[in-house]
Short mmCIF file of C-alpha atoms and ligand atoms in Angstrom, two decimals:
data_model
loop_
_atom_site.label_atom_id
_atom_site.label_comp_id
_atom_site.label_asym_id
_atom_site.label_seq_id
_atom_site.Cartn_x
_atom_site.Cartn_y
_atom_site.Cartn_z
CA UNK A 100 0.00 0.00 0.00
CA UNK A 101 1.33 3.43 -0.83
CA UNK A 102 0.86 6.76 0.85
CA UNK A 103 -1.20 7.92 -2.08
CA UNK A 104 -3.77 5.22 -1.45
CA UNK A 105 -4.20 6.47 2.10
CA UNK A 106 -4.56 10.08 1.12
CA UNK A 107 -8.00 11.24 0.04
CA UNK A 108 -8.24 13.27 -3.13
CA UNK A 109 -7.24 16.85 -2.47
CA UNK A 110 -10.11 19.33 -2.43
CA UNK A 111 -10.55 21.64 -5.38
CA UNK A 112 -10.48 25.37 -4.78
CA UNK A 113 -13.85 26.96 -5.38
CA UNK A 114 -14.01 29.07 -8.51
CA UNK A 115 -14.11 32.85 -8.00
CA UNK A 116 -12.94 32.47 -4.41
CA UNK A 117 -9.82 34.51 -3.78
CA UNK A 118 -9.18 32.80 -0.47
CA UNK A 119 -9.31 29.38 -2.09
CA UNK A 120 -7.06 30.59 -4.88
CA UNK A 121 -4.58 31.76 -2.25
CA UNK A 122 -4.82 28.47 -0.37
CA UNK A 123 -4.28 26.61 -3.62
CA UNK A 124 -1.19 28.71 -4.21
CA UNK A 125 0.12 28.09 -0.71
CA UNK A 126 -0.59 24.38 -1.09
CA UNK A 127 1.43 24.28 -4.30
CA UNK A 128 4.30 26.10 -2.61
CA UNK A 129 4.20 23.76 0.37
CA UNK A 130 4.10 20.78 -1.96
CA UNK A 131 7.08 22.10 -3.90
CA UNK A 132 8.95 22.54 -0.64
CA UNK A 133 8.12 19.01 0.46
CA UNK A 134 6.09 20.41 3.36
CA UNK A 135 3.47 17.71 3.76
CA UNK A 136 1.92 19.19 6.89
CA UNK A 137 1.63 22.52 5.09
CA UNK A 138 -0.15 20.79 2.22
CA UNK A 139 -2.48 19.02 4.65
CA UNK A 140 -3.26 22.31 6.41
CA UNK A 141 -4.23 23.93 3.14
CA UNK A 142 -6.37 20.94 2.22
CA UNK A 143 -8.22 21.16 5.52
CA UNK A 144 -8.80 24.86 5.08
CA UNK A 145 -10.01 24.35 1.51
CA UNK A 146 -12.45 21.67 2.62
CA UNK A 147 -13.75 23.73 5.50
CA UNK A 148 -13.90 27.04 3.75
CA UNK A 149 -17.47 28.21 4.29
CA UNK A 150 -19.85 29.24 1.58
CA UNK A 151 -18.86 26.68 -1.00
CA UNK A 152 -21.72 24.86 -2.64
CA UNK A 153 -24.01 26.77 -0.33
CA UNK A 154 -24.21 29.96 -2.30
CA UNK A 155 -27.78 31.14 -2.75
CA UNK A 156 -29.05 31.12 -6.33
CA UNK A 157 -28.65 34.46 -8.09
ZN1 LIG B 213 -13.08 29.53 -0.72
#
């Protein structure tokens, strides 16, 4: 079994969300730096970021 099998798919940043875009950026930087806990932190924040999929219809 590999680490990848144990890791759930990373969350996608919500479109048009600047905070998610920033978290996605930070996640990429952490990933590039080999900072796995930094990547995990960003993933948690992306998952928990409020408002996603709950936006009222226009
Ligand atoms: Zn967001």
